[in-house]
Phi, psi and omega in degrees: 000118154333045218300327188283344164280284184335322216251316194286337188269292171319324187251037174254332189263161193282132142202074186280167173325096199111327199244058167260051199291328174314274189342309190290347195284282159343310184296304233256312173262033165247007148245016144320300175279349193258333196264183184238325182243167144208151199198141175232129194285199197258021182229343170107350166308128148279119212240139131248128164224165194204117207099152188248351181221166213063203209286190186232109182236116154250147186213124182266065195267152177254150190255346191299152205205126155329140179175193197214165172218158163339141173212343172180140163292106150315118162338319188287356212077345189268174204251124153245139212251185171198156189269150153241089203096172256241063164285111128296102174318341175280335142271047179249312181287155192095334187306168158236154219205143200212105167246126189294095171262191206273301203281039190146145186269161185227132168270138172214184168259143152296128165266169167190152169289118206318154174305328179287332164253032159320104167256203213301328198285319177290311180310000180262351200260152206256158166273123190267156172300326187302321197266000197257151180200176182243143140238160183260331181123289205333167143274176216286327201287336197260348170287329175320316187293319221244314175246165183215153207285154204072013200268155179297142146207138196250154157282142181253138183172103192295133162321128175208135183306101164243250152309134182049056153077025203237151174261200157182161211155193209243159148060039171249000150244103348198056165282015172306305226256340145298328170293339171290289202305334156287352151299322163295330207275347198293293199307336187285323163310303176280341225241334251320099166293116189272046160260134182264111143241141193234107194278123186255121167259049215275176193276193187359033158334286182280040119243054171113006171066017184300306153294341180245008164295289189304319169321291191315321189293329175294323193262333166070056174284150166297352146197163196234115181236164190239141189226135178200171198294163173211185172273116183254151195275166221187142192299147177087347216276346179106194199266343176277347173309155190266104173346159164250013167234059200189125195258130194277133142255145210255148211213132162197207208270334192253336202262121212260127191318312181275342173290327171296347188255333174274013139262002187272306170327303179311302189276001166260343204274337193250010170064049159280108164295125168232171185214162155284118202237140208242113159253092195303336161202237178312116149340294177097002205244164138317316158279015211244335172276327191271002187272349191244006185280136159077240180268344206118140169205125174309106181240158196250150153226098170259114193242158201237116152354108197205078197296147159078045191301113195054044172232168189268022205223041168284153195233145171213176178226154212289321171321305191302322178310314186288327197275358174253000188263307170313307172335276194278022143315298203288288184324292151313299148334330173274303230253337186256346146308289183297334150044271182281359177239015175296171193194095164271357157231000000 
């Protein structure tokens, strides 16, 4: 796998929360050639799976992307929004904008009102969704025609390369972490791993973990690891960040004590860099959903470094992506050896 073409193809398609339908599509025949099975589900998730026998380990990345939606036409033609997911108004002016209307998408701009007729009182104020719209340019009678209050609108911002291995671009949280699991399913190929691993790409993470709730509650694995975006360090960014060449593994309160440590041995045994990311209760995650699906399920949350998080410049670096995807190849592979002698507390 290409991972920076694949990621430049992925994170070009529209797919917020409720609408990934492009993305699964996309997804679902680039784990085709890797899987023995694929299927996107009645909620909208890409479930692959590979292998027939032994345990059953899912690894979970959400394919769904932060965006907005219609909330009303303005006399002027311009749009006014709502967030669908983790949206910050403070990077929205200036964008450019891809608003999914039915017959066709329309490009547009964030607009706000210029700084010179700002008063003194407004320059002190943080910027809100309420002061921001979009335009297309149309007038109001021919946007009427074209869009309806609930239609998507997304970012447009092309994946783009920069210095030391590292992109950047809309949608790497989080679709880095679907280029990992297929980078585990490549690696899983050499290894022939006596493992059902079943790779999920699921929907509505950033509202609320829903794909990967109902995935988990369907397939009931014997164990789960959820792979996502984390904080990568940054002038400012604080003490807690994460190296971006360094794959985070995460130790918490839903995250099972013994499966974390036998992921740690593992990525020392195979000269994986790694750190610990110390998490006090919700994850905030995919794993935060699969642990409680069905009786309980041992889950894991392992993550890629990632500065400038729901912004259109999240940056990351493609080594850490491929190596975590390797990672847990290596990782499966150990767990399906041990299998029958794990002692899980």
């Amino acid at each position: 796998m290409d991972t920076i073409q694949f990621l430049r193809e992925a994170t070009a398609l529209a797919g917020v929360p409720g609408q990934e339908g492009a993305v699964a599509d996309y997804i679902a025949s680039a784990m085709r050639p890797l899987c023995d099975s694929v299927e996107i589900n009645a909620l909208g998730s890409v479930v692959a799976r590979k292998g027939q026998s032994g345990p059953v380990i899912m690894l979970c990345a959400h394919m769904d992307e932060i965006g907005m939606c219609v909330t009303k036409i303005e006399d002027d033609g311009c749009l006014r929004l709502r967030r669908n997911g983790g949206v910050d108004p403070r990077v929205l002016p200036a964008h450019e904008v891809i608003v999914k209307a039915e017959g066709g998408d329309l490009f547009g701009v964030v607009g706000a009102k210029p700084p010179h007729l700002l008063t003194a009182a407004e320059r002190e104020k943080a910027v809100t969704m309420d002061s921001l719209y979009v335009d297309v340019g149309y007038d109001a009678a021919t946007v009427r025609r074209l869009v309806h209050v609930g239609d998507a609108v997304v970012f447009k911002a092309p994946l783009v390369e920069l210095q030391n291995g590292f992109i950047a671009g809309k949608t790497l949280d989080n679709r880095e972490s679907v280029a990992s699991i297929l980078a585990c399913a490549e690696a899983l190929d050499r290894l022939r791993a006596s493992a059902q691993a079943v790779f999920v790409a699921s929907v509505q993470e950033e509202i609320g973990g829903g794909g990967a709730r109902t995935a988990a509650h369907a397939l009931n694995p014997d164990l789960a690891i959820a792979i996502d975006a984390t904080f990568a360090t940054a002038p400012g960014s604080g003490k807690f960040e994460i190296d971006p060449d360094k794959i985070a593994i995460s130790m918490g309160p839903n995250l099972h004590p013994v499966m974390r440590k036998k992921l740690e041995e593992c990525a020392k045994r195979h000269r994986f860099d790694f750190d610990i990311e110390v998490q006090a209760g919700d994850t905030a995650t995919d794993a935060w959903d699969i642990q409680t699906a069905h009786d309980g399920i041992p889950t894991l949350l392992v993550s890629i470094p990632t500065r400038y998080m729901h912004t259109t410049v999240e940056t990351a670096k493609v080594s850490t992506i491929e190596n975590t995807g390797r990672l847990l190849a290596h990782f499966i592979d150990d767990i399906a050896r041990e299998w029958g002698d794990i002692q899980w507390y």
